[in-house]
Amino acid sequence: MARKPRIHFPGALYHVISRGNHQQDIFLDERDLKKFLSYLSEYKLRFRFRLYAYALMKSHFHLLAEVEEAPLSRIMQSLLFRYTRYFNWRYGKIGHLFQGRYRAILCDKDVYLLELVRYIHLNPVRAKLVSLPEDYRWTGHSEYLGKAKNELLDKDLILGQFSKNEPEARRRYREFVLDRVQEGHQKKYYEVMDQRYLGAESFVEQAEAKMGVPERIVFNIPLETITQEVCRHIGIDPDRLYSMTRDRKGVYGRNMAAFLARVLSNYLVKDVAQHFGRSPITMSQGVIKFEEGLRNNGGLREMIEVIKADLARMGKRKYNITIA
């Protein structure tokens, strides 16, 4: 079967995983790790991509990168070729160092950015190399804490979601990461749609539209209207979605409304969070949880299709329609 082409557009966020050929180690000592980071820093400047997280393990590495004009394929080709040449020269080897084609998952930045930063930086803990992520030198985690010598990451966007005050943002970021320190491997970040997308169908449609696949209709429906329609279908008062209590059905309805707002009207998670008086972090976690439930619940998928159809009809009658 022919390989599907990489999706590329400025602003695309990728979780990149590359492993050693035949599961061999690709970093044998500290010098190798430093050399790889020096190449990564060099190509980051040359190709002007953003880097939000990385983890270098003995046999593989993870990157969380957002590209601009230069496609990921060009960046990775340069990085892997350069490091392979160094590795083979140093150890007197020839041939391939990395296993076939690296894996690149195109991710919904609005929903998954923070979750992936945390997940990638917890790799050494899951591998039982350390008990705390800051005890491992070869990830970007310590840089977020202000304890690293190198400045490789684009940290402002991440830390800004925790607080405008930098020391407070660092403290809250650390708490956010440690909240999942006991969590094991998460298949949901790898078992992705069409083997290359991490996000809902609406995200896939938007990504493919940017690559020239047919456009989709977006209904500019107010959040209040989406909220009311959700509450009508699940049979609760809208006030419960705005309540600050941990009302389970209210949380469920709020997550459903957030999902639909993004699917039908391209609202960002931060817009929905502000509407419901929640933090963007809490709201993005709610959307992820709802999307997971949607994949495994046929009845819920049917309900969502009914609500989408009702809102679409309403959108055609009352609201502006744009093309995304």
CSV table of C-alpha atoms in Angstrom, one decimal:
chain,number,residue,atom,x,y,z
A,1,MET,CA,0.0,0.0,0.0
A,2,ALA,CA,1.3,3.4,-1.0
A,3,ARG,CA,2.3,5.7,1.9
A,4,LYS,CA,-0.1,8.6,2.5
A,5,PRO,CA,1.5,12.0,2.0
A,6,ARG,CA,2.4,14.1,5.1
A,7,ILE,CA,-0.1,16.8,5.9
A,8,HIS,CA,1.6,20.2,5.9
A,9,PHE,CA,0.4,23.7,6.5
A,10,PRO,CA,1.9,26.6,8.6
A,11,GLY,CA,0.8,26.2,12.2
A,12,ALA,CA,0.5,22.4,12.0
A,13,LEU,CA,1.4,20.7,15.4
A,14,TYR,CA,3.1,17.3,15.2
A,15,HIS,CA,4.0,14.7,17.8
A,16,VAL,CA,7.1,13.1,16.3
A,17,ILE,CA,8.5,9.7,17.4
A,18,SER,CA,11.6,8.2,15.9
A,19,ARG,CA,13.2,4.9,17.0
A,20,GLY,CA,16.5,3.2,16.4
A,21,ASN,CA,16.8,0.7,13.6
A,22,HIS,CA,16.1,-2.9,14.9
A,23,GLN,CA,15.4,-1.3,18.3
A,24,GLN,CA,19.1,-0.3,18.7
A,25,ASP,CA,20.2,2.5,21.0
A,26,ILE,CA,20.7,5.8,19.3
A,27,PHE,CA,22.2,7.7,22.2
A,28,LEU,CA,25.1,5.9,23.9
A,29,ASP,CA,26.4,8.6,26.2
A,30,GLU,CA,26.0,12.2,27.2
A,31,ARG,CA,28.1,13.4,24.3
A,32,ASP,CA,25.6,11.9,21.9
A,33,LEU,CA,22.6,13.5,23.6
A,34,LYS,CA,24.3,16.9,23.6
A,35,LYS,CA,25.2,16.6,20.0
A,36,PHE,CA,21.6,15.8,19.0
A,37,LEU,CA,20.3,18.8,21.0
A,38,SER,CA,22.8,21.0,19.3
A,39,TYR,CA,21.6,19.9,15.9
A,40,LEU,CA,18.0,20.3,17.0
A,41,SER,CA,18.8,23.9,18.1
A,42,GLU,CA,20.5,24.7,14.9
A,43,TYR,CA,17.7,23.4,12.7
A,44,LYS,CA,15.1,25.1,14.9
A,45,LEU,CA,16.7,28.5,14.0
A,46,ARG,CA,17.2,27.6,10.4
A,47,PHE,CA,13.7,26.3,9.7
A,48,ARG,CA,11.9,28.5,12.3
A,49,PHE,CA,9.7,25.9,13.9
A,50,ARG,CA,8.4,26.0,17.4
A,51,LEU,CA,9.3,23.3,19.9
A,52,TYR,CA,7.1,22.8,22.9
A,53,ALA,CA,8.4,19.5,24.3
A,54,TYR,CA,11.1,16.8,23.8
A,55,ALA,CA,12.3,13.7,25.4
A,56,LEU,CA,15.5,11.9,24.4
A,57,MET,CA,15.5,8.2,25.5
A,58,LYS,CA,18.3,5.6,24.8
A,59,SER,CA,16.5,4.0,21.8
A,60,HIS,CA,14.1,6.7,20.6
A,61,PHE,CA,13.1,10.3,20.9
A,62,HIS,CA,9.9,12.4,21.0
A,63,LEU,CA,9.4,16.0,19.7
A,64,LEU,CA,6.3,18.2,19.9
A,65,ALA,CA,6.8,20.7,17.1
A,66,GLU,CA,4.8,23.4,15.3
A,67,VAL,CA,6.0,24.1,11.8
A,68,GLU,CA,5.8,27.3,9.7
A,69,GLU,CA,6.8,27.4,6.0
A,70,ALA,CA,9.3,24.6,6.1
A,71,PRO,CA,7.5,21.3,6.1
A,72,LEU,CA,8.2,18.7,8.8
A,73,SER,CA,9.7,16.3,6.3
A,74,ARG,CA,12.5,18.8,5.4
A,75,ILE,CA,13.2,19.4,9.1
A,76,MET,CA,13.4,15.7,10.0
A,77,GLN,CA,15.3,14.7,7.0
A,78,SER,CA,18.0,17.3,7.8
A,79,LEU,CA,18.1,16.4,11.6
A,80,LEU,CA,18.1,12.6,11.2
A,81,PHE,CA,20.7,12.6,8.3
A,82,ARG,CA,23.0,14.9,10.3
A,83,TYR,CA,22.8,12.9,13.5
A,84,THR,CA,23.2,9.6,11.7
A,85,ARG,CA,26.4,10.9,9.9
A,86,TYR,CA,27.8,12.0,13.3
A,87,PHE,CA,26.9,8.7,15.0
A,88,ASN,CA,28.3,6.5,12.2
A,89,TRP,CA,31.5,8.6,12.1
A,90,ARG,CA,32.0,8.4,15.9
A,91,TYR,CA,31.3,4.7,16.2
A,92,GLY,CA,32.7,3.4,12.9
A,93,LYS,CA,29.4,2.2,11.6
A,94,ILE,CA,27.6,2.4,8.2
A,95,GLY,CA,24.0,2.2,7.1
A,96,HIS,CA,20.7,3.2,8.8
A,97,LEU,CA,20.6,4.4,12.4
A,98,PHE,CA,16.8,5.1,12.5
A,99,GLN,CA,14.0,2.7,11.9
A,100,GLY,CA,12.3,3.4,8.6
A,101,ARG,CA,10.0,6.4,8.5
A,102,TYR,CA,9.6,8.4,11.6
A,103,ARG,CA,6.1,8.7,12.9
A,104,ALA,CA,4.4,12.1,12.8
A,105,ILE,CA,1.0,12.6,14.3
A,106,LEU,CA,-0.8,15.8,13.4
A,107,CYS,CA,-2.4,17.0,16.6
A,108,ASP,CA,-5.3,19.3,17.4
A,109,LYS,CA,-3.3,22.0,19.1
A,110,ASP,CA,-6.3,23.7,20.8
A,111,VAL,CA,-7.2,20.5,22.7
A,112,TYR,CA,-4.0,18.4,23.0
A,113,LEU,CA,-1.1,20.8,23.3
A,114,LEU,CA,-0.9,20.8,27.1
A,115,GLU,CA,-1.7,17.1,27.4
A,116,LEU,CA,1.1,16.2,25.0
A,117,VAL,CA,3.7,18.4,26.7
A,118,ARG,CA,2.9,16.6,30.0
A,119,TYR,CA,2.8,13.2,28.4
A,120,ILE,CA,6.1,13.6,26.6
A,121,HIS,CA,7.9,15.0,29.6
A,122,LEU,CA,6.7,12.0,31.7
A,123,ASN,CA,8.4,9.5,29.4
A,124,PRO,CA,11.4,8.9,31.7
A,125,VAL,CA,9.1,8.3,34.7
A,126,ARG,CA,7.0,5.8,32.8
A,127,ALA,CA,10.3,4.1,31.8
A,128,LYS,CA,11.2,3.9,35.5
A,129,LEU,CA,14.4,5.8,34.9
A,130,VAL,CA,13.5,8.4,37.6
A,131,SER,CA,10.8,9.1,40.1
A,132,LEU,CA,10.2,12.7,39.2
A,133,PRO,CA,10.4,14.2,35.7
A,134,GLU,CA,12.8,17.0,36.8
A,135,ASP,CA,15.4,14.4,37.8
A,136,TYR,CA,15.9,13.4,34.1
A,137,ARG,CA,18.1,15.9,32.2
A,138,TRP,CA,17.2,15.0,28.6
A,139,THR,CA,13.7,16.4,28.3
A,140,GLY,CA,12.4,19.9,28.2
A,141,HIS,CA,10.6,19.7,31.5
A,142,SER,CA,13.3,21.4,33.6
A,143,GLU,CA,13.4,24.3,31.2
A,144,TYR,CA,9.7,25.0,32.0
A,145,LEU,CA,10.7,25.0,35.7
A,146,GLY,CA,13.5,27.5,35.0
A,147,LYS,CA,16.2,25.0,36.0
A,148,ALA,CA,17.8,24.1,32.7
A,149,LYS,CA,20.9,25.8,31.2
A,150,ASN,CA,19.7,25.5,27.6
A,151,GLU,CA,16.9,27.6,26.1
A,152,LEU,CA,15.5,25.3,23.4
A,153,LEU,CA,11.7,25.4,24.0
A,154,ASP,CA,9.0,28.0,23.1
A,155,LYS,CA,7.6,28.2,26.6
A,156,ASP,CA,5.5,31.3,26.8
A,157,LEU,CA,2.3,29.8,25.2
A,158,ILE,CA,2.4,26.9,27.7
A,159,LEU,CA,3.2,28.8,30.9
A,160,GLY,CA,0.8,31.6,29.9
A,161,GLN,CA,-2.1,29.2,30.3
A,162,PHE,CA,-1.3,28.7,33.9
A,163,SER,CA,-0.6,32.3,35.1
A,164,LYS,CA,0.7,35.6,33.8
A,165,ASN,CA,3.0,35.6,36.8
A,166,GLU,CA,6.1,33.5,35.8
A,167,PRO,CA,6.9,31.9,39.2
A,168,GLU,CA,3.3,31.0,39.7
A,169,ALA,CA,3.0,29.7,36.2
A,170,ARG,CA,6.0,27.4,36.7
A,171,ARG,CA,4.6,26.2,40.0
A,172,ARG,CA,1.2,25.4,38.5
A,173,TYR,CA,2.8,23.8,35.5
A,174,ARG,CA,4.8,21.4,37.7
A,175,GLU,CA,1.6,20.5,39.6
A,176,PHE,CA,-0.1,19.8,36.3
A,177,VAL,CA,2.6,17.4,35.2
A,178,LEU,CA,2.9,15.7,38.6
A,179,ASP,CA,-0.8,15.1,38.7
A,180,ARG,CA,-0.3,12.3,36.1
A,181,VAL,CA,3.1,11.0,37.4
A,182,GLN,CA,1.6,7.6,38.2
A,183,GLU,CA,-0.1,7.3,34.8
A,184,GLY,CA,1.2,4.6,32.4
A,185,HIS,CA,1.4,4.4,28.7
A,186,GLN,CA,-1.6,6.0,27.0
A,187,LYS,CA,-2.7,4.3,23.8
A,188,LYS,CA,-5.1,7.1,23.0
A,189,TYR,CA,-2.1,9.3,21.9
A,190,TYR,CA,-1.0,6.7,19.4
A,191,GLU,CA,-4.2,4.9,18.2
A,192,VAL,CA,-5.2,7.9,16.1
A,193,MET,CA,-7.6,8.5,13.2
A,194,ASP,CA,-6.3,7.4,9.8
A,195,GLN,CA,-3.0,6.6,11.5
A,196,ARG,CA,-2.0,10.3,11.4
A,197,TYR,CA,-4.5,12.5,13.2
A,198,LEU,CA,-5.0,13.2,16.9
A,199,GLY,CA,-8.3,15.1,17.1
A,200,ALA,CA,-12.0,14.9,16.3
A,201,GLU,CA,-13.4,14.5,12.8
A,202,SER,CA,-13.9,18.3,12.5
A,203,PHE,CA,-10.2,18.8,13.1
A,204,VAL,CA,-9.3,16.3,10.4
A,205,GLU,CA,-11.7,18.1,8.0
A,206,GLN,CA,-10.1,21.5,8.8
A,207,ALA,CA,-6.6,20.0,8.3
A,208,GLU,CA,-7.4,18.4,5.0
A,209,ALA,CA,-9.2,21.6,3.8
A,210,LYS,CA,-5.9,23.4,4.3
A,211,MET,CA,-4.3,20.9,2.0
A,212,GLY,CA,-6.8,21.5,-0.8
A,213,VAL,CA,-9.4,18.8,0.2
A,214,PRO,CA,-13.0,20.2,-0.2
A,215,GLU,CA,-14.0,22.9,2.2
A,216,ARG,CA,-16.6,22.5,5.0
A,217,ILE,CA,-19.4,24.7,6.1
A,218,VAL,CA,-19.1,26.4,9.5
A,219,PHE,CA,-22.2,27.8,11.2
A,220,ASN,CA,-21.6,30.9,13.4
A,221,ILE,CA,-23.9,29.8,16.1
A,222,PRO,CA,-23.7,31.5,19.5
A,223,LEU,CA,-22.5,29.5,22.4
A,224,GLU,CA,-25.7,30.2,24.3
A,225,THR,CA,-27.7,28.6,21.6
A,226,ILE,CA,-25.5,25.5,21.5
A,227,THR,CA,-25.7,25.2,25.3
A,228,GLN,CA,-29.5,25.5,25.2
A,229,GLU,CA,-29.8,22.8,22.5
A,230,VAL,CA,-27.5,20.4,24.5
A,231,CYS,CA,-29.5,20.9,27.6
A,232,ARG,CA,-32.8,20.3,25.7
A,233,HIS,CA,-31.5,16.9,24.4
A,234,ILE,CA,-30.1,15.7,27.7
A,235,GLY,CA,-32.9,17.1,29.8
A,236,ILE,CA,-31.2,19.4,32.3
A,237,ASP,CA,-31.4,23.1,33.1
A,238,PRO,CA,-28.7,25.3,31.4
A,239,ASP,CA,-27.7,26.7,34.8
A,240,ARG,CA,-26.2,23.4,35.7
A,241,LEU,CA,-23.6,23.8,32.9
A,242,TYR,CA,-22.5,27.1,34.5
A,243,SER,CA,-22.5,25.8,38.1
A,244,MET,CA,-19.1,25.7,39.9
A,245,THR,CA,-20.1,22.5,41.7
A,246,ARG,CA,-19.0,19.1,40.4
A,247,ASP,CA,-22.4,18.2,39.1
A,248,ARG,CA,-21.7,15.1,36.9
A,249,LYS,CA,-24.5,15.7,34.5
A,250,GLY,CA,-23.6,19.4,34.3
A,251,VAL,CA,-20.0,18.6,33.6
A,252,TYR,CA,-21.1,16.1,30.9
A,253,GLY,CA,-23.3,18.6,29.3
A,254,ARG,CA,-20.6,21.3,29.4
A,255,ASN,CA,-18.1,18.9,27.7
A,256,MET,CA,-20.7,18.1,25.0
A,257,ALA,CA,-21.4,21.8,24.4
A,258,ALA,CA,-17.7,22.5,24.1
A,259,PHE,CA,-17.2,19.6,21.6
A,260,LEU,CA,-20.1,20.8,19.5
A,261,ALA,CA,-19.0,24.5,19.6
A,262,ARG,CA,-15.6,23.4,18.1
A,263,VAL,CA,-17.2,21.1,15.5
A,264,LEU,CA,-19.9,23.4,14.2
A,265,SER,CA,-18.6,26.9,14.8
A,266,ASN,CA,-14.8,26.7,15.2
A,267,TYR,CA,-14.7,28.1,18.8
A,268,LEU,CA,-11.4,27.7,20.5
A,269,VAL,CA,-11.2,25.9,23.9
A,270,LYS,CA,-10.3,29.2,25.6
A,271,ASP,CA,-13.5,30.8,24.2
A,272,VAL,CA,-15.7,28.0,25.6
A,273,ALA,CA,-13.8,28.0,28.9
A,274,GLN,CA,-14.4,31.7,29.3
A,275,HIS,CA,-18.0,31.3,28.4
A,276,PHE,CA,-18.5,28.7,31.2
A,277,GLY,CA,-16.1,30.3,33.7
A,278,ARG,CA,-13.6,27.5,33.6
A,279,SER,CA,-9.8,27.4,32.9
A,280,PRO,CA,-8.7,26.4,29.4
A,281,ILE,CA,-6.8,23.4,31.0
A,282,THR,CA,-9.9,22.1,32.6
A,283,MET,CA,-12.0,22.6,29.5
A,284,SER,CA,-9.5,20.9,27.1
A,285,GLN,CA,-9.4,17.9,29.4
A,286,GLY,CA,-13.2,17.8,29.3
A,287,VAL,CA,-13.2,17.9,25.5
A,288,ILE,CA,-10.6,15.0,25.4
A,289,LYS,CA,-12.7,13.0,27.8
A,290,PHE,CA,-15.8,13.5,25.7
A,291,GLU,CA,-14.1,12.6,22.4
A,292,GLU,CA,-12.9,9.4,24.0
A,293,GLY,CA,-16.4,8.5,25.1
A,294,LEU,CA,-17.7,9.4,21.6
A,295,ARG,CA,-15.4,6.8,20.0
A,296,ASN,CA,-16.7,4.0,22.2
A,297,ASN,CA,-20.4,4.8,22.5
A,298,GLY,CA,-22.6,4.3,19.5
A,299,GLY,CA,-25.7,5.8,21.2
A,300,LEU,CA,-23.8,8.9,22.1
A,301,ARG,CA,-22.6,9.3,18.5
A,302,GLU,CA,-26.2,9.1,17.3
A,303,MET,CA,-27.3,11.8,19.8
A,304,ILE,CA,-24.5,14.0,18.6
A,305,GLU,CA,-25.5,13.6,15.0
A,306,VAL,CA,-29.1,14.6,15.9
A,307,ILE,CA,-28.0,17.7,17.8
A,308,LYS,CA,-25.6,18.7,15.0
A,309,ALA,CA,-28.4,18.3,12.5
A,310,ASP,CA,-30.8,20.5,14.6
A,311,LEU,CA,-28.1,23.1,15.1
A,312,ALA,CA,-27.2,23.1,11.4
A,313,ARG,CA,-30.8,23.7,10.4
A,314,MET,CA,-31.0,26.5,13.0
A,315,GLY,CA,-27.7,27.9,11.6
A,316,LYS,CA,-29.0,28.0,8.1
A,317,ARG,CA,-32.1,29.9,9.2
A,318,LYS,CA,-30.7,32.4,11.7
A,319,TYR,CA,-26.9,32.7,11.5
A,320,ASN,CA,-24.1,33.6,9.1
A,321,ILE,CA,-22.4,30.7,7.3
A,322,THR,CA,-18.7,30.8,6.5
A,323,ILE,CA,-16.4,28.4,4.7
A,324,ALA,CA,-13.4,26.8,6.6
